[in-house]
Amino acid sequence: MNSMDSNQAKSSLLCSPEASPSQRTLNPYVTGTSVVALKYKDGVLMAADMGGSYGSTLRYKSIERMKPIGKHSLLGASGEISDFQELLRYLDELTQQDSMCDDGNSLGPKEIHSYLIRVMYNRRNKFDPLWNSLVLGGVKNGKTYLGIVTMIGLNFEDNHVATGFGNHLARPILRDEWRKDLSFEEGVRLLEKCMRVS
């Protein structure tokens, strides 16, 4: 019996055959960097690169880290890509349940942000956090919403947010140059400036 067989035997003794051992993300492997978002006078703008880093190496160059959620929201994520994909499965189930109600109403960005806060905090309390910082923005009934939630459930709503290194490099620029009456074009230029430094 080689060492691999003995390890499998020990593993099978520790848990029942129908239950597999619990697995947790101990270290993120493929990660995305900064997401930067801001409110402008007619809505919300969000920017992120499409890179997926394996350690310090840019391993994947076309990973989508921003996804529309429902009819009114856009979600951006930095951190572990596989955990983001798991979150998207949760959100897909949530939006399908909402759609099946067929009541003429749909989840807005505030409701989805609240759901994400609960999911992230719940996973943190189980000592199995999803290694992501999430930005959720959207417009419903003419009201813009922009919020952030971290891997431990810390959350807030603001006029401009950034995750990852962008929180340190882009936020000072946003604090200096953001204003409520930004046009779409001015907002895009401001986001481009922020993405150049983060």
Coordinates of C-alpha atoms in Angstrom, one line a residue:
M1 CA 0.0 0.0 0.0
N2 CA 1.6 3.3 -1.1
S3 CA 1.3 6.6 0.8
M4 CA -1.5 7.9 -1.4
D5 CA -3.6 4.8 -0.7
S6 CA -3.0 5.2 3.1
N7 CA -4.0 8.9 2.9
Q8 CA -7.2 8.0 1.1
A9 CA -7.9 5.3 3.7
K10 CA -7.4 7.8 6.6
S11 CA -9.6 10.3 4.8
S12 CA -12.4 7.8 4.4
L13 CA -12.2 6.8 8.0
L14 CA -12.7 10.4 9.1
C15 CA -16.0 11.0 7.2
S16 CA -18.9 8.9 6.1
P17 CA -18.8 7.5 2.5
E18 CA -21.7 9.7 1.4
A19 CA -20.2 12.9 2.9
S20 CA -17.1 14.5 1.4
P21 CA -14.7 16.4 3.6
S22 CA -15.5 20.1 3.8
Q23 CA -13.4 22.3 1.6
R24 CA -12.5 26.0 2.1
T25 CA -10.7 28.5 0.0
L26 CA -7.6 29.1 2.1
N27 CA -5.8 31.2 -0.4
P28 CA -7.1 32.9 -3.6
Y29 CA -5.4 31.5 -6.7
V30 CA -6.7 33.3 -9.8
T31 CA -7.6 36.9 -8.8
G32 CA -8.8 40.1 -10.4
T33 CA -7.7 43.5 -9.3
S34 CA -9.5 46.9 -8.9
V35 CA -13.0 47.7 -9.8
V36 CA -13.8 51.5 -9.8
A37 CA -17.3 52.9 -10.0
L38 CA -19.0 56.2 -9.7
K39 CA -22.4 57.9 -10.0
Y40 CA -23.0 60.5 -12.7
K41 CA -26.0 62.6 -13.2
D42 CA -28.0 60.0 -15.2
G43 CA -26.7 56.7 -13.8
V44 CA -23.7 54.7 -12.7
L45 CA -20.5 54.0 -14.4
M46 CA -18.2 51.0 -13.6
A47 CA -14.8 50.0 -14.9
A48 CA -12.5 46.9 -14.4
D49 CA -9.8 45.3 -16.4
M50 CA -10.2 41.8 -17.8
G51 CA -7.0 40.2 -16.3
G52 CA -6.9 37.2 -14.1
S53 CA -3.6 36.9 -12.2
Y54 CA -2.2 33.6 -11.0
G55 CA 0.1 34.9 -8.2
S56 CA 2.0 37.8 -9.7
T57 CA 1.6 36.5 -13.3
L58 CA -1.2 37.7 -15.6
R59 CA -2.4 34.3 -16.6
Y60 CA -5.8 35.0 -18.2
K61 CA -6.5 38.1 -20.3
S62 CA -10.2 37.9 -21.0
I63 CA -12.0 37.3 -17.7
E64 CA -15.3 39.2 -17.3
R65 CA -15.5 40.7 -13.8
M66 CA -18.6 42.8 -14.4
K67 CA -22.0 41.2 -15.0
P68 CA -25.5 42.5 -15.3
I69 CA -27.8 41.2 -12.6
G70 CA -31.5 41.4 -13.3
K71 CA -32.9 44.4 -15.1
H72 CA -31.5 47.2 -13.0
S73 CA -28.1 46.3 -11.7
L74 CA -24.4 45.7 -12.6
L75 CA -22.0 43.7 -10.4
G76 CA -18.3 44.1 -10.4
A77 CA -15.9 41.9 -8.4
S78 CA -12.2 41.9 -7.4
G79 CA -10.6 38.9 -5.7
E80 CA -10.9 35.2 -6.4
I81 CA -12.5 34.5 -9.8
S82 CA -14.0 31.1 -8.8
D83 CA -15.7 32.6 -5.8
F84 CA -17.2 35.3 -8.0
Q85 CA -18.5 32.5 -10.3
E86 CA -20.1 30.9 -7.3
L87 CA -21.8 34.2 -6.4
L88 CA -23.1 34.5 -9.9
R89 CA -24.8 31.1 -9.5
Y90 CA -26.4 32.3 -6.3
L91 CA -27.6 35.5 -8.0
D92 CA -28.9 33.6 -11.1
E93 CA -31.0 31.5 -8.8
L94 CA -32.2 34.6 -7.0
T95 CA -33.2 36.4 -10.2
Q96 CA -34.9 33.3 -11.5
Q97 CA -37.0 33.0 -8.4
D98 CA -37.9 36.7 -8.7
S99 CA -38.8 36.3 -12.3
M100 CA -41.1 33.3 -11.5
C101 CA -43.1 35.4 -9.2
D102 CA -44.4 37.2 -12.3
D103 CA -45.7 40.1 -10.3
G104 CA -44.5 42.9 -12.5
N105 CA -41.8 43.9 -10.1
S106 CA -38.1 43.1 -10.3
L107 CA -35.2 43.2 -7.8
G108 CA -33.5 46.6 -7.7
P109 CA -29.8 47.3 -6.9
K110 CA -30.6 48.0 -3.3
E111 CA -32.2 44.6 -2.8
I112 CA -29.5 42.8 -4.6
H113 CA -26.8 44.6 -2.5
S114 CA -28.6 43.7 0.7
Y115 CA -28.7 40.0 -0.5
L116 CA -24.9 40.1 -1.2
I117 CA -24.2 41.6 2.2
R118 CA -26.1 38.7 3.9
V119 CA -24.3 36.1 1.7
M120 CA -20.8 37.5 2.4
Y121 CA -21.4 37.9 6.2
N122 CA -22.9 34.4 6.4
R123 CA -19.9 32.8 4.7
R124 CA -17.6 34.8 6.9
N125 CA -19.4 33.4 10.0
K126 CA -18.9 29.9 8.7
F127 CA -15.2 30.6 8.4
D128 CA -15.5 29.9 4.7
P129 CA -15.5 33.4 3.2
L130 CA -15.9 34.2 -0.5
W131 CA -12.6 36.0 -1.3
N132 CA -14.2 38.9 -3.1
S133 CA -14.9 42.6 -2.8
L134 CA -18.0 43.4 -4.7
V135 CA -19.3 46.6 -6.2
L136 CA -23.0 46.8 -7.1
G137 CA -24.5 49.7 -9.0
G138 CA -27.7 50.4 -10.8
V139 CA -30.7 52.6 -11.5
K140 CA -34.3 51.8 -10.6
N141 CA -37.2 54.2 -10.8
G142 CA -34.9 57.1 -11.6
K143 CA -32.8 56.6 -8.5
T144 CA -29.1 55.7 -8.7
Y145 CA -27.5 53.3 -6.3
L146 CA -23.9 52.4 -5.7
G147 CA -22.7 50.1 -2.9
I148 CA -19.7 47.9 -2.0
V149 CA -19.4 44.8 0.2
T150 CA -16.2 43.1 1.3
M151 CA -15.4 39.5 1.9
I152 CA -16.3 39.8 5.6
G153 CA -19.6 41.5 5.0
L154 CA -18.4 45.1 5.6
N155 CA -20.6 47.3 3.4
F156 CA -21.5 50.9 2.6
E157 CA -23.1 53.0 -0.1
D158 CA -21.3 56.0 -1.6
N159 CA -21.1 58.3 -4.7
H160 CA -17.9 56.6 -5.8
V161 CA -16.2 53.4 -4.7
A162 CA -13.2 51.3 -5.6
T163 CA -11.9 47.9 -4.6
G164 CA -8.4 46.4 -4.3
F165 CA -5.4 48.7 -4.9
G166 CA -7.8 51.1 -6.6
N167 CA -9.2 51.9 -3.2
H168 CA -5.8 53.5 -2.3
L169 CA -4.9 55.0 -5.6
A170 CA -8.2 55.9 -7.4
R171 CA -10.3 57.1 -4.4
P172 CA -8.1 60.3 -3.8
I173 CA -8.7 61.2 -7.5
L174 CA -12.4 60.5 -7.2
R175 CA -12.6 62.6 -4.0
D176 CA -10.9 65.6 -5.8
E177 CA -12.7 65.4 -9.2
W178 CA -16.1 63.8 -8.6
R179 CA -19.2 66.0 -8.6
K180 CA -23.0 65.3 -8.7
D181 CA -23.6 66.9 -12.1
L182 CA -20.9 64.8 -14.0
S183 CA -22.0 64.1 -17.6
F184 CA -21.5 60.6 -19.1
E185 CA -18.5 61.8 -21.0
E186 CA -16.9 63.4 -18.0
G187 CA -17.6 60.3 -15.9
V188 CA -15.9 58.1 -18.5
R189 CA -12.8 60.3 -18.6
L190 CA -12.6 60.3 -14.8
L191 CA -12.9 56.5 -14.8
E192 CA -10.2 56.2 -17.4
K193 CA -7.9 58.4 -15.3
C194 CA -8.5 56.2 -12.3
M195 CA -7.9 53.0 -14.2
R196 CA -4.6 54.3 -15.4
V197 CA -3.2 54.6 -11.9
S198 CA -4.8 51.5 -10.3

